[in-house]
Amino acid sequence: MLESVAVLYEQGAEIEWEAVEGGKGRRKVELPTYAFQRKRYWVERKKGGRRGSGKKVHELLGERVRTAVVEGQYEAVMSAGEPGFVKDHRIGPEVVMPATGYLEMGIAAGREAGMGERAELREVELTEAMVLEEGEERVVQVVVEKGEGEGKRFRVYSAEGAGEEAARGEWKLHASGRMVEAEGKEGEQRSKKSEESVEGIRKRCVEQQSSEEFYQWMRGRGAEFGPGFEGVRRIYRGDGEALGEIE
């Protein structure tokens, strides 16, 4: 029974110790030290902490933060290795959040705001790159507000450090845009208008470029992509348009 009580206590359950001990007295004892180093194995808590719910709603959004000012606010801590895919997206020697990361944050925030799977982004602006330095953390916040007219607006900010350090730091705006819920019929009509056969595009794009040539061309412009961002297998280029085979 005591083992079960210990497991529950470790997971944060409130234990009625008097019932467990059957009315017997108890006393606190010092945690024994390691036989050679004389050190106690207490796990230090990070100072400051965040105001989140403690539960991730999305890999990039992180936790939902309680707020009385905006409709929704989310907070996550990111670094050059977290989330794992960012380390494969480098501009020169620096790890930089890819543009698709901001788009995913916006779409996820729209779903959390009640738009479900039909959330769409419009008028997206990327204002400043988010550089993730090696050995440092950045707090990333996604803010959702009521927009003018249709839909809502989202903004992505970040600040150096975590907890109280981030609260004192300078917040930078990286991306913003409008979120709308696509109407079923309107979305279908828009898709039909934009439909064009792949073969039709392929016939116009006669110049071919292999994946090796493409990534070499990207490296020449300072983009160093790792395996996580090397999904292009072949490029077909034409006059002002291109078609890519993506794996």
CSV table of C-alpha atoms in Angstrom, one decimal:
chain,number,residue,atom,x,y,z
A,1,MET,CA,0.0,0.0,0.0
A,2,LEU,CA,2.8,2.4,0.9
A,3,GLU,CA,4.3,2.0,-2.6
A,4,SER,CA,0.9,3.0,-4.1
A,5,VAL,CA,0.7,6.0,-1.8
A,6,ALA,CA,4.3,7.0,-2.8
A,7,VAL,CA,3.4,6.8,-6.5
A,8,LEU,CA,0.3,9.0,-6.0
A,9,TYR,CA,2.3,11.5,-3.9
A,10,GLU,CA,4.9,11.7,-6.6
A,11,GLN,CA,2.3,12.5,-9.2
A,12,GLY,CA,0.9,15.4,-7.1
A,13,ALA,CA,-2.1,13.8,-5.3
A,14,GLU,CA,-3.2,15.2,-2.0
A,15,ILE,CA,-2.6,12.5,0.6
A,16,GLU,CA,-4.5,12.3,4.0
A,17,TRP,CA,-1.4,11.3,6.0
A,18,GLU,CA,-3.3,10.8,9.3
A,19,ALA,CA,-5.4,8.1,7.6
A,20,VAL,CA,-2.3,6.5,6.1
A,21,GLU,CA,-0.4,6.5,9.4
A,22,GLY,CA,-3.4,5.3,11.5
A,23,GLY,CA,-2.9,8.1,14.1
A,24,LYS,CA,0.7,7.4,14.7
A,25,GLY,CA,3.1,10.4,15.1
A,26,ARG,CA,5.6,11.3,12.4
A,27,ARG,CA,8.6,13.5,12.1
A,28,LYS,CA,10.6,15.1,9.3
A,29,VAL,CA,14.1,13.8,8.5
A,30,GLU,CA,16.9,15.2,6.4
A,31,LEU,CA,17.2,13.7,2.9
A,32,PRO,CA,20.4,11.5,3.0
A,33,THR,CA,23.3,12.8,1.0
A,34,TYR,CA,25.3,10.9,-1.6
A,35,ALA,CA,28.0,8.9,0.2
A,36,PHE,CA,31.0,10.5,-1.6
A,37,GLN,CA,29.9,13.9,-2.8
A,38,ARG,CA,27.7,14.9,0.1
A,39,LYS,CA,25.2,16.4,-2.2
A,40,ARG,CA,21.4,16.2,-2.1
A,41,TYR,CA,19.5,15.4,-5.2
A,42,TRP,CA,16.8,18.1,-5.3
A,43,VAL,CA,15.6,19.1,-8.7
A,44,GLU,CA,15.8,22.9,-9.0
A,45,ARG,CA,12.7,24.7,-10.2
A,46,LYS,CA,13.1,27.3,-12.9
A,47,LYS,CA,12.5,30.7,-11.6
A,48,GLY,CA,9.8,32.9,-12.9
A,49,GLY,CA,7.6,30.3,-14.5
A,50,ARG,CA,4.9,31.1,-17.1
A,51,ARG,CA,1.2,31.8,-16.8
A,52,GLY,CA,0.2,28.9,-19.0
A,53,SER,CA,-2.2,26.1,-18.3
A,54,GLY,CA,0.6,23.6,-18.2
A,55,LYS,CA,-0.8,21.6,-21.1
A,56,LYS,CA,0.4,22.0,-24.7
A,57,VAL,CA,-2.4,22.7,-27.2
A,58,HIS,CA,-0.1,22.5,-30.2
A,59,GLU,CA,3.6,21.9,-30.8
A,60,LEU,CA,4.3,25.4,-31.9
A,61,LEU,CA,1.5,27.3,-30.0
A,62,GLY,CA,2.6,25.7,-26.7
A,63,GLU,CA,0.3,26.5,-23.7
A,64,ARG,CA,-2.8,28.7,-23.6
A,65,VAL,CA,-2.2,31.8,-21.4
A,66,ARG,CA,-5.0,33.3,-19.4
A,67,THR,CA,-5.7,36.9,-20.5
A,68,ALA,CA,-8.5,39.4,-20.1
A,69,VAL,CA,-7.2,41.6,-23.0
A,70,VAL,CA,-7.3,39.5,-26.2
A,71,GLU,CA,-9.4,36.6,-27.4
A,72,GLY,CA,-6.6,34.1,-27.2
A,73,GLN,CA,-2.9,34.0,-26.3
A,74,TYR,CA,-0.4,31.1,-26.5
A,75,GLU,CA,3.1,30.8,-25.2
A,76,ALA,CA,5.9,28.4,-26.0
A,77,VAL,CA,9.7,28.3,-25.4
A,78,MET,CA,11.8,27.6,-28.4
A,79,SER,CA,15.5,27.3,-29.1
A,80,ALA,CA,17.9,26.2,-31.8
A,81,GLY,CA,17.0,22.6,-31.1
A,82,GLU,CA,13.3,22.9,-30.0
A,83,PRO,CA,11.1,22.1,-31.8
A,84,GLY,CA,13.3,19.6,-33.5
A,85,PHE,CA,12.8,20.5,-37.1
A,86,VAL,CA,14.2,24.1,-36.8
A,87,LYS,CA,17.8,23.0,-36.6
A,88,ASP,CA,17.6,21.9,-40.3
A,89,HIS,CA,16.6,25.4,-41.4
A,90,ARG,CA,19.7,27.7,-41.4
A,91,ILE,CA,20.3,30.9,-43.2
A,92,GLY,CA,24.1,31.1,-43.1
A,93,PRO,CA,25.3,29.9,-39.7
A,94,GLU,CA,22.1,30.8,-37.9
A,95,VAL,CA,19.0,28.7,-37.1
A,96,VAL,CA,15.9,30.7,-38.4
A,97,MET,CA,12.2,29.9,-37.9
A,98,PRO,CA,10.9,29.0,-41.4
A,99,ALA,CA,8.0,30.9,-42.9
A,100,THR,CA,5.9,27.7,-42.8
A,101,GLY,CA,6.3,27.8,-39.0
A,102,TYR,CA,4.4,31.1,-38.8
A,103,LEU,CA,1.7,29.8,-41.2
A,104,GLU,CA,1.2,26.7,-39.0
A,105,MET,CA,0.9,28.9,-35.9
A,106,GLY,CA,-1.7,31.0,-37.6
A,107,ILE,CA,-3.7,28.0,-38.8
A,108,ALA,CA,-3.5,26.3,-35.4
A,109,ALA,CA,-4.6,29.5,-33.6
A,110,GLY,CA,-7.5,29.7,-36.0
A,111,ARG,CA,-8.6,26.1,-35.1
A,112,GLU,CA,-8.2,26.9,-31.4
A,113,ALA,CA,-10.4,30.0,-31.9
A,114,GLY,CA,-13.3,27.8,-33.1
A,115,MET,CA,-12.7,27.8,-36.9
A,116,GLY,CA,-11.9,24.1,-37.0
A,117,GLU,CA,-10.4,22.5,-40.1
A,118,ARG,CA,-11.8,25.3,-42.3
A,119,ALA,CA,-9.4,28.0,-40.9
A,120,GLU,CA,-7.7,30.0,-43.7
A,121,LEU,CA,-5.0,32.7,-43.5
A,122,ARG,CA,-5.0,35.8,-45.6
A,123,GLU,CA,-2.9,39.0,-45.8
A,124,VAL,CA,0.0,37.4,-44.0
A,125,GLU,CA,3.0,39.7,-43.4
A,126,LEU,CA,6.5,38.5,-42.3
A,127,THR,CA,8.1,41.5,-40.6
A,128,GLU,CA,11.3,40.1,-39.0
A,129,ALA,CA,13.2,36.8,-39.0
A,130,MET,CA,13.2,34.9,-35.7
A,131,VAL,CA,16.8,33.9,-35.1
A,132,LEU,CA,17.2,31.0,-32.6
A,133,GLU,CA,20.7,31.3,-31.1
A,134,GLU,CA,22.6,28.2,-30.0
A,135,GLY,CA,22.3,27.7,-26.2
A,136,GLU,CA,19.6,30.4,-25.7
A,137,GLU,CA,15.9,30.2,-25.4
A,138,ARG,CA,13.2,32.5,-26.8
A,139,VAL,CA,9.6,32.8,-25.5
A,140,VAL,CA,7.2,32.8,-28.5
A,141,GLN,CA,3.7,34.2,-28.1
A,142,VAL,CA,0.8,34.0,-30.6
A,143,VAL,CA,-1.9,36.5,-29.9
A,144,VAL,CA,-5.4,36.2,-31.4
A,145,GLU,CA,-7.6,39.3,-31.6
A,146,LYS,CA,-11.0,40.3,-33.1
A,147,GLY,CA,-10.4,41.7,-36.6
A,148,GLU,CA,-12.1,44.4,-38.4
A,149,GLY,CA,-14.9,42.9,-40.4
A,150,GLU,CA,-14.6,39.2,-41.2
A,151,GLY,CA,-12.5,36.9,-39.1
A,152,LYS,CA,-9.8,37.5,-36.5
A,153,ARG,CA,-6.2,38.6,-36.6
A,154,PHE,CA,-3.1,36.8,-35.3
A,155,ARG,CA,0.4,38.1,-34.4
A,156,VAL,CA,3.5,36.2,-33.5
A,157,TYR,CA,6.0,37.7,-31.1
A,158,SER,CA,9.1,36.5,-29.4
A,159,ALA,CA,11.5,37.7,-26.6
A,160,GLU,CA,14.9,36.5,-25.5
A,161,GLY,CA,15.0,34.3,-22.4
A,162,ALA,CA,12.3,32.6,-20.4
A,163,GLY,CA,10.1,33.5,-17.5
A,164,GLU,CA,10.9,36.8,-15.8
A,165,GLU,CA,13.8,37.3,-18.2
A,166,ALA,CA,11.4,37.4,-21.2
A,167,ALA,CA,9.0,39.7,-19.4
A,168,ARG,CA,11.8,42.3,-19.1
A,169,GLY,CA,13.1,41.7,-22.6
A,170,GLU,CA,12.1,43.4,-25.9
A,171,TRP,CA,9.2,41.8,-27.7
A,172,LYS,CA,9.7,41.5,-31.5
A,173,LEU,CA,6.9,41.1,-34.0
A,174,HIS,CA,7.7,38.4,-36.6
A,175,ALA,CA,4.4,37.7,-38.4
A,176,SER,CA,0.8,38.8,-38.5
A,177,GLY,CA,-2.2,38.1,-40.6
A,178,ARG,CA,-6.0,37.6,-40.9
A,179,MET,CA,-7.8,34.3,-40.0
A,180,VAL,CA,-11.1,33.5,-41.6
A,181,GLU,CA,-13.4,30.5,-41.7
A,182,ALA,CA,-13.8,29.3,-45.3
A,183,GLU,CA,-17.3,28.9,-46.4
A,184,GLY,CA,-18.0,25.5,-47.9
A,185,LYS,CA,-19.4,26.5,-51.3
A,186,GLU,CA,-17.1,29.5,-51.6
A,187,GLY,CA,-14.1,27.3,-51.0
A,188,GLU,CA,-15.3,24.8,-53.5
A,189,GLN,CA,-15.8,27.4,-56.1
A,190,ARG,CA,-12.4,29.0,-55.5
A,191,SER,CA,-10.8,25.6,-55.8
A,192,LYS,CA,-12.5,24.8,-59.1
A,193,LYS,CA,-11.4,28.2,-60.5
A,194,SER,CA,-7.8,27.6,-59.6
A,195,GLU,CA,-7.7,24.0,-60.7
A,196,GLU,CA,-5.3,23.2,-63.5
A,197,SER,CA,-3.9,19.9,-64.5
A,198,VAL,CA,-0.4,19.1,-63.5
A,199,GLU,CA,0.3,17.9,-67.0
A,200,GLY,CA,-0.7,21.2,-68.4
A,201,ILE,CA,1.8,23.0,-66.2
A,202,ARG,CA,4.5,20.4,-66.9
A,203,LYS,CA,4.3,20.9,-70.7
A,204,ARG,CA,5.0,24.6,-70.2
A,205,CYS,CA,7.9,24.1,-67.8
A,206,VAL,CA,10.5,22.4,-70.0
A,207,GLU,CA,13.7,23.3,-68.1
A,208,GLN,CA,14.5,20.6,-65.5
A,209,GLN,CA,16.6,20.9,-62.3
A,210,SER,CA,17.6,18.0,-60.0
A,211,SER,CA,17.4,18.2,-56.3
A,212,GLU,CA,21.2,18.3,-56.0
A,213,GLU,CA,21.3,21.3,-58.3
A,214,PHE,CA,18.4,23.0,-56.6
A,215,TYR,CA,20.0,22.8,-53.0
A,216,GLN,CA,23.4,23.8,-54.4
A,217,TRP,CA,21.7,26.9,-55.8
A,218,MET,CA,20.1,27.5,-52.4
A,219,ARG,CA,23.4,27.1,-50.6
A,220,GLY,CA,24.9,29.7,-52.9
A,221,ARG,CA,22.3,32.1,-51.6
A,222,GLY,CA,23.0,31.4,-47.9
A,223,ALA,CA,20.3,28.8,-47.2
A,224,GLU,CA,21.7,25.7,-45.5
A,225,PHE,CA,18.9,23.1,-45.3
A,226,GLY,CA,19.3,19.8,-43.4
A,227,PRO,CA,17.4,16.5,-44.1
A,228,GLY,CA,14.1,17.9,-42.6
A,229,PHE,CA,13.9,20.5,-45.3
A,230,GLU,CA,15.2,18.6,-48.3
A,231,GLY,CA,11.9,17.3,-49.7
A,232,VAL,CA,12.3,18.6,-53.3
A,233,ARG,CA,13.1,15.9,-55.7
A,234,ARG,CA,13.0,17.7,-59.0
A,235,ILE,CA,12.1,21.2,-60.3
A,236,TYR,CA,10.5,22.0,-63.7
A,237,ARG,CA,10.9,25.7,-64.7
A,238,GLY,CA,9.1,27.8,-67.3
A,239,ASP,CA,8.5,31.4,-68.0
A,240,GLY,CA,7.5,32.9,-64.7
A,241,GLU,CA,6.3,29.6,-63.2
A,242,ALA,CA,7.7,26.4,-61.8
A,243,LEU,CA,6.5,22.9,-60.8
A,244,GLY,CA,8.2,20.9,-58.1
A,245,GLU,CA,8.1,17.2,-57.2
A,246,ILE,CA,7.9,17.1,-53.4
A,247,GLU,CA,8.5,13.9,-51.3
